[in-house]
Amino acid sequence: MDQRTVILVLLVLGLLCVPVGARWRLPAPVVATLFGAALGLVPGASLDPPPELILPVLLPPLLYAAVQQTSWRRFARGWRPILLLAVALVFVTTAAVAAVAARIDPVLPLGAAVVLGAITAPPDPAAVSAVAGRLGLPRRTITLLEGEGLFNDVTALTIYQVAVAGVATGTLSVWGAAAEFGYTALAGAVVGLLTGLLFGWLFDRLPTAELRAGLSLLIPYTAYLTADSVHASGVLAVLAAGFWLGGTRADPDDVAGRLSGRNFWDVIEQLVTGFTFGLIGLEFIQALDDLQSGLWAYTRFALLICLTLVVVRFAWMFGVRGLTRRLSARDPADVPVGWGETLIVAWAGMRGWSPSPPRWRCRATSQGVPRSCSSPRWSPWPPCWCPA
């Protein structure tokens, strides 16, 4: 099976994972990963894309599609707790993973340990978002998780780039890393705003909604590649462009434009998401084949790193809970309330997995309110969020 056939099969499976996931009550990304793993078991099925092309090709449309579903006003209201998760927690998690990895393998260079920490630090909220609506989570919780998922990649990728440069040069400076982080963030935001202004001007000169939807596909790639060419954050550039266009060009009377644009990006998002997670499953099978001799050692290493990720996130969420509420004293409605909601946000740091909806669904009365609910709160048994 040649690589073009594998790409085609991954794209088809990426679309099929939606109805299959709905039938199995699993998030579509999880099903796509299982499909990719099954494809990896087929003799001759392999895919070796150039590593330098994976992020520029797959990441920009996923980020831009996520921005289409996010409100800038909601993010601006809850930016303090979001940044505590998307920036501070990513730094803490990276440091913790690097320390544990260096402890497990003392010969591992510090730069390589930091690279591993940066790779594993940002959680993937895709599966959580897929079931959040069915769980009946509060709007503030969903906003917090979506905001974290958008901006934690900015922090992690910057740390990753600095660490890789440190591995290549043999030096890793804390102050140099801080200066580079500031530059990449600021320059990325400027590139994104300029990209938004340019495409906003182009949108005004296109006569049909279909042409504007097609042009929107170029926005994330233009922002990402332009920022990358000046060594800025391509992720932040895509987010800035998306938020700018979403906040300045929303026309409530342009029904056709909103429908065609939303449908267009729904298809793009599903294709790219399905292909990405299918590729992860395929690469996982290939990695197992390459690690047959030392499989147990790598499995033990991976389990310890996973345990570190879980412990650090739970400790962070409950440790800074009071600080989060003090920082959001003017608008406390935008931060998690109670230990139950904090527990949800902590558990939502999973890397691409989430609880099965049936186990988290409350028994409802004819009015749709769980029987055990007397007020808006978290009910530990049966586990559910009791709506107002």
PDB file of C-alpha atoms in Angstrom, residues 137-290:
ATOM      1  CA  LEU A 137     -21.395  21.503  32.006  1.00  0.00           C
ATOM      2  CA  PRO A 138     -21.725  25.184  32.935  1.00  0.00           C
ATOM      3  CA  ARG A 139     -20.838  27.695  30.261  1.00  0.00           C
ATOM      4  CA  ARG A 140     -17.933  29.078  32.334  1.00  0.00           C
ATOM      5  CA  THR A 141     -16.332  25.625  32.548  1.00  0.00           C
ATOM      6  CA  ILE A 142     -16.555  25.068  28.802  1.00  0.00           C
ATOM      7  CA  THR A 143     -15.152  28.555  28.150  1.00  0.00           C
ATOM      8  CA  LEU A 144     -12.254  27.889  30.509  1.00  0.00           C
ATOM      9  CA  LEU A 145     -11.400  24.565  28.844  1.00  0.00           C
ATOM     10  CA  GLU A 146     -11.742  25.970  25.324  1.00  0.00           C
ATOM     11  CA  GLY A 147      -9.579  28.975  26.183  1.00  0.00           C
ATOM     12  CA  GLU A 148      -6.930  26.754  27.717  1.00  0.00           C
ATOM     13  CA  GLY A 149      -6.962  24.488  24.665  1.00  0.00           C
ATOM     14  CA  LEU A 150      -6.442  27.441  22.340  1.00  0.00           C
ATOM     15  CA  PHE A 151      -3.610  29.187  24.164  1.00  0.00           C
ATOM     16  CA  ASN A 152      -1.640  26.425  25.862  1.00  0.00           C
ATOM     17  CA  ASP A 153      -0.164  25.419  22.509  1.00  0.00           C
ATOM     18  CA  VAL A 154       1.366  28.902  22.232  1.00  0.00           C
ATOM     19  CA  THR A 155       3.274  28.373  25.470  1.00  0.00           C
ATOM     20  CA  ALA A 156       4.209  24.752  24.813  1.00  0.00           C
ATOM     21  CA  LEU A 157       5.420  25.272  21.255  1.00  0.00           C
ATOM     22  CA  THR A 158       7.548  28.250  22.305  1.00  0.00           C
ATOM     23  CA  ILE A 159       9.142  26.233  25.099  1.00  0.00           C
ATOM     24  CA  TYR A 160       9.629  23.376  22.639  1.00  0.00           C
ATOM     25  CA  GLN A 161      11.384  25.593  20.086  1.00  0.00           C
ATOM     26  CA  VAL A 162      13.645  27.127  22.734  1.00  0.00           C
ATOM     27  CA  ALA A 163      14.508  23.694  24.140  1.00  0.00           C
ATOM     28  CA  VAL A 164      15.242  22.235  20.701  1.00  0.00           C
ATOM     29  CA  ALA A 165      17.526  25.184  19.968  1.00  0.00           C
ATOM     30  CA  GLY A 166      19.224  24.582  23.305  1.00  0.00           C
ATOM     31  CA  VAL A 167      19.774  20.915  22.461  1.00  0.00           C
ATOM     32  CA  ALA A 168      21.239  21.867  19.086  1.00  0.00           C
ATOM     33  CA  THR A 169      23.591  24.511  20.499  1.00  0.00           C
ATOM     34  CA  GLY A 170      24.357  22.784  23.786  1.00  0.00           C
ATOM     35  CA  THR A 171      23.226  25.748  25.921  1.00  0.00           C
ATOM     36  CA  LEU A 172      19.880  26.458  27.570  1.00  0.00           C
ATOM     37  CA  SER A 173      19.524  29.953  29.074  1.00  0.00           C
ATOM     38  CA  VAL A 174      16.539  30.806  31.246  1.00  0.00           C
ATOM     39  CA  TRP A 175      16.731  34.550  30.497  1.00  0.00           C
ATOM     40  CA  GLY A 176      17.265  33.893  26.816  1.00  0.00           C
ATOM     41  CA  ALA A 177      14.231  31.616  26.804  1.00  0.00           C
ATOM     42  CA  ALA A 178      12.138  34.284  28.565  1.00  0.00           C
ATOM     43  CA  ALA A 179      13.185  36.938  26.052  1.00  0.00           C
ATOM     44  CA  GLU A 180      12.420  34.659  23.113  1.00  0.00           C
ATOM     45  CA  PHE A 181       9.035  33.787  24.601  1.00  0.00           C
ATOM     46  CA  GLY A 182       8.143  37.473  24.861  1.00  0.00           C
ATOM     47  CA  TYR A 183       9.264  38.183  21.311  1.00  0.00           C
ATOM     48  CA  THR A 184       7.448  35.241  19.762  1.00  0.00           C
ATOM     49  CA  ALA A 185       4.221  36.114  21.575  1.00  0.00           C
ATOM     50  CA  LEU A 186       4.274  39.823  20.725  1.00  0.00           C
ATOM     51  CA  ALA A 187       5.393  39.347  17.124  1.00  0.00           C
ATOM     52  CA  GLY A 188       2.871  36.550  16.612  1.00  0.00           C
ATOM     53  CA  ALA A 189       0.013  38.750  17.818  1.00  0.00           C
ATOM     54  CA  VAL A 190       1.097  41.602  15.524  1.00  0.00           C
ATOM     55  CA  VAL A 191       1.355  39.280  12.503  1.00  0.00           C
ATOM     56  CA  GLY A 192      -2.085  37.882  13.278  1.00  0.00           C
ATOM     57  CA  LEU A 193      -3.693  41.318  13.507  1.00  0.00           C
ATOM     58  CA  LEU A 194      -2.089  42.412  10.240  1.00  0.00           C
ATOM     59  CA  THR A 195      -3.297  39.216   8.580  1.00  0.00           C
ATOM     60  CA  GLY A 196      -6.800  39.878   9.882  1.00  0.00           C
ATOM     61  CA  LEU A 197      -6.756  43.421   8.502  1.00  0.00           C
ATOM     62  CA  LEU A 198      -5.552  42.220   5.100  1.00  0.00           C
ATOM     63  CA  PHE A 199      -8.155  39.500   4.726  1.00  0.00           C
ATOM     64  CA  GLY A 200     -10.887  41.753   6.074  1.00  0.00           C
ATOM     65  CA  TRP A 201     -10.094  44.124   3.217  1.00  0.00           C
ATOM     66  CA  LEU A 202     -10.150  41.227   0.739  1.00  0.00           C
ATOM     67  CA  PHE A 203     -13.486  39.941   2.043  1.00  0.00           C
ATOM     68  CA  ASP A 204     -15.118  43.270   1.211  1.00  0.00           C
ATOM     69  CA  ARG A 205     -14.150  42.805  -2.426  1.00  0.00           C
ATOM     70  CA  LEU A 206     -15.573  39.312  -2.936  1.00  0.00           C
ATOM     71  CA  PRO A 207     -19.187  39.214  -4.143  1.00  0.00           C
ATOM     72  CA  THR A 208     -20.397  35.817  -2.859  1.00  0.00           C
ATOM     73  CA  ALA A 209     -20.379  33.956   0.443  1.00  0.00           C
ATOM     74  CA  GLU A 210     -18.879  30.876  -1.222  1.00  0.00           C
ATOM     75  CA  LEU A 211     -15.830  32.836  -2.386  1.00  0.00           C
ATOM     76  CA  ARG A 212     -15.377  34.342   1.058  1.00  0.00           C
ATOM     77  CA  ALA A 213     -15.554  30.876   2.619  1.00  0.00           C
ATOM     78  CA  GLY A 214     -12.895  29.636   0.198  1.00  0.00           C
ATOM     79  CA  LEU A 215     -10.681  32.629   0.932  1.00  0.00           C
ATOM     80  CA  SER A 216     -10.971  31.962   4.665  1.00  0.00           C
ATOM     81  CA  LEU A 217      -9.014  28.731   4.160  1.00  0.00           C
ATOM     82  CA  LEU A 218      -5.951  30.847   3.358  1.00  0.00           C
ATOM     83  CA  ILE A 219      -6.173  32.891   6.577  1.00  0.00           C
ATOM     84  CA  PRO A 220      -4.656  30.377   9.030  1.00  0.00           C
ATOM     85  CA  TYR A 221      -1.903  29.329   6.634  1.00  0.00           C
ATOM     86  CA  THR A 222      -0.993  32.941   5.807  1.00  0.00           C
ATOM     87  CA  ALA A 223      -0.849  33.913   9.472  1.00  0.00           C
ATOM     88  CA  TYR A 224       1.077  30.805  10.546  1.00  0.00           C
ATOM     89  CA  LEU A 225       3.655  30.807   7.751  1.00  0.00           C
ATOM     90  CA  THR A 226       4.231  34.562   7.936  1.00  0.00           C
ATOM     91  CA  ALA A 227       4.812  34.392  11.677  1.00  0.00           C
ATOM     92  CA  ASP A 228       7.054  31.367  11.277  1.00  0.00           C
ATOM     93  CA  SER A 229       9.158  33.213   8.701  1.00  0.00           C
ATOM     94  CA  VAL A 230       9.980  35.910  11.282  1.00  0.00           C
ATOM     95  CA  HIS A 231      10.481  33.339  14.075  1.00  0.00           C
ATOM     96  CA  ALA A 232       7.283  34.378  15.833  1.00  0.00           C
ATOM     97  CA  SER A 233       4.484  32.244  17.247  1.00  0.00           C
ATOM     98  CA  GLY A 234       2.429  30.909  14.363  1.00  0.00           C
ATOM     99  CA  VAL A 235      -0.179  29.591  16.790  1.00  0.00           C
ATOM    100  CA  LEU A 236      -0.767  33.007  18.342  1.00  0.00           C
ATOM    101  CA  ALA A 237      -0.837  34.594  14.880  1.00  0.00           C
ATOM    102  CA  VAL A 238      -3.663  32.267  13.804  1.00  0.00           C
ATOM    103  CA  LEU A 239      -5.593  32.937  17.006  1.00  0.00           C
ATOM    104  CA  ALA A 240      -5.161  36.708  16.728  1.00  0.00           C
ATOM    105  CA  ALA A 241      -6.314  36.719  13.099  1.00  0.00           C
ATOM    106  CA  GLY A 242      -9.312  34.543  13.910  1.00  0.00           C
ATOM    107  CA  PHE A 243     -10.392  36.589  16.921  1.00  0.00           C
ATOM    108  CA  TRP A 244      -9.964  39.858  15.014  1.00  0.00           C
ATOM    109  CA  LEU A 245     -12.040  38.735  12.059  1.00  0.00           C
ATOM    110  CA  GLY A 246     -14.642  37.106  14.272  1.00  0.00           C
ATOM    111  CA  GLY A 247     -15.021  40.213  16.399  1.00  0.00           C
ATOM    112  CA  THR A 248     -15.010  42.843  13.652  1.00  0.00           C
ATOM    113  CA  ARG A 249     -16.712  41.167  10.730  1.00  0.00           C
ATOM    114  CA  ALA A 250     -19.677  39.471  12.384  1.00  0.00           C
ATOM    115  CA  ASP A 251     -22.716  40.643  10.415  1.00  0.00           C
ATOM    116  CA  PRO A 252     -26.004  39.374  11.881  1.00  0.00           C
ATOM    117  CA  ASP A 253     -27.765  40.064   8.572  1.00  0.00           C
ATOM    118  CA  ASP A 254     -25.340  37.950   6.511  1.00  0.00           C
ATOM    119  CA  VAL A 255     -27.132  34.643   7.089  1.00  0.00           C
ATOM    120  CA  ALA A 256     -25.834  33.019   3.895  1.00  0.00           C
ATOM    121  CA  GLY A 257     -22.261  33.960   4.723  1.00  0.00           C
ATOM    122  CA  ARG A 258     -22.446  32.568   8.229  1.00  0.00           C
ATOM    123  CA  LEU A 259     -24.078  29.321   7.100  1.00  0.00           C
ATOM    124  CA  SER A 260     -21.685  28.661   4.223  1.00  0.00           C
ATOM    125  CA  GLY A 261     -18.651  29.594   6.296  1.00  0.00           C
ATOM    126  CA  ARG A 262     -19.689  27.453   9.251  1.00  0.00           C
ATOM    127  CA  ASN A 263     -20.505  24.436   7.065  1.00  0.00           C
ATOM    128  CA  PHE A 264     -17.245  24.838   5.157  1.00  0.00           C
ATOM    129  CA  TRP A 265     -15.161  24.912   8.330  1.00  0.00           C
ATOM    130  CA  ASP A 266     -17.089  22.020   9.869  1.00  0.00           C
ATOM    131  CA  VAL A 267     -15.983  19.841   6.952  1.00  0.00           C
ATOM    132  CA  ILE A 268     -12.389  21.104   7.064  1.00  0.00           C
ATOM    133  CA  GLU A 269     -12.174  20.585  10.805  1.00  0.00           C
ATOM    134  CA  GLN A 270     -13.503  17.040  10.618  1.00  0.00           C
ATOM    135  CA  LEU A 271     -11.183  16.063   7.768  1.00  0.00           C
ATOM    136  CA  VAL A 272      -8.080  17.464   9.455  1.00  0.00           C
ATOM    137  CA  THR A 273      -9.017  16.172  12.918  1.00  0.00           C
ATOM    138  CA  GLY A 274      -9.780  12.693  11.629  1.00  0.00           C
ATOM    139  CA  PHE A 275      -6.585  12.584   9.590  1.00  0.00           C
ATOM    140  CA  THR A 276      -4.473  13.868  12.497  1.00  0.00           C
ATOM    141  CA  PHE A 277      -5.738  11.375  15.056  1.00  0.00           C
ATOM    142  CA  GLY A 278      -5.690   8.586  12.503  1.00  0.00           C
ATOM    143  CA  LEU A 279      -2.043   9.417  11.838  1.00  0.00           C
ATOM    144  CA  ILE A 280      -1.380   9.239  15.584  1.00  0.00           C
ATOM    145  CA  GLY A 281      -2.832   5.734  15.706  1.00  0.00           C
ATOM    146  CA  LEU A 282      -0.853   4.683  12.654  1.00  0.00           C
ATOM    147  CA  GLU A 283       2.392   6.085  14.072  1.00  0.00           C
ATOM    148  CA  PHE A 284       1.711   4.369  17.392  1.00  0.00           C
ATOM    149  CA  ILE A 285       1.723   0.938  15.748  1.00  0.00           C
ATOM    150  CA  GLN A 286       4.925   1.804  13.896  1.00  0.00           C
ATOM    151  CA  ALA A 287       6.511   2.945  17.161  1.00  0.00           C
ATOM    152  CA  LEU A 288       5.601  -0.351  18.817  1.00  0.00           C
ATOM    153  CA  ASP A 289       7.331  -2.226  16.008  1.00  0.00           C
ATOM    154  CA  ASP A 290      10.471  -0.136  16.489  1.00  0.00           C
TER     155      ASP A 290
END
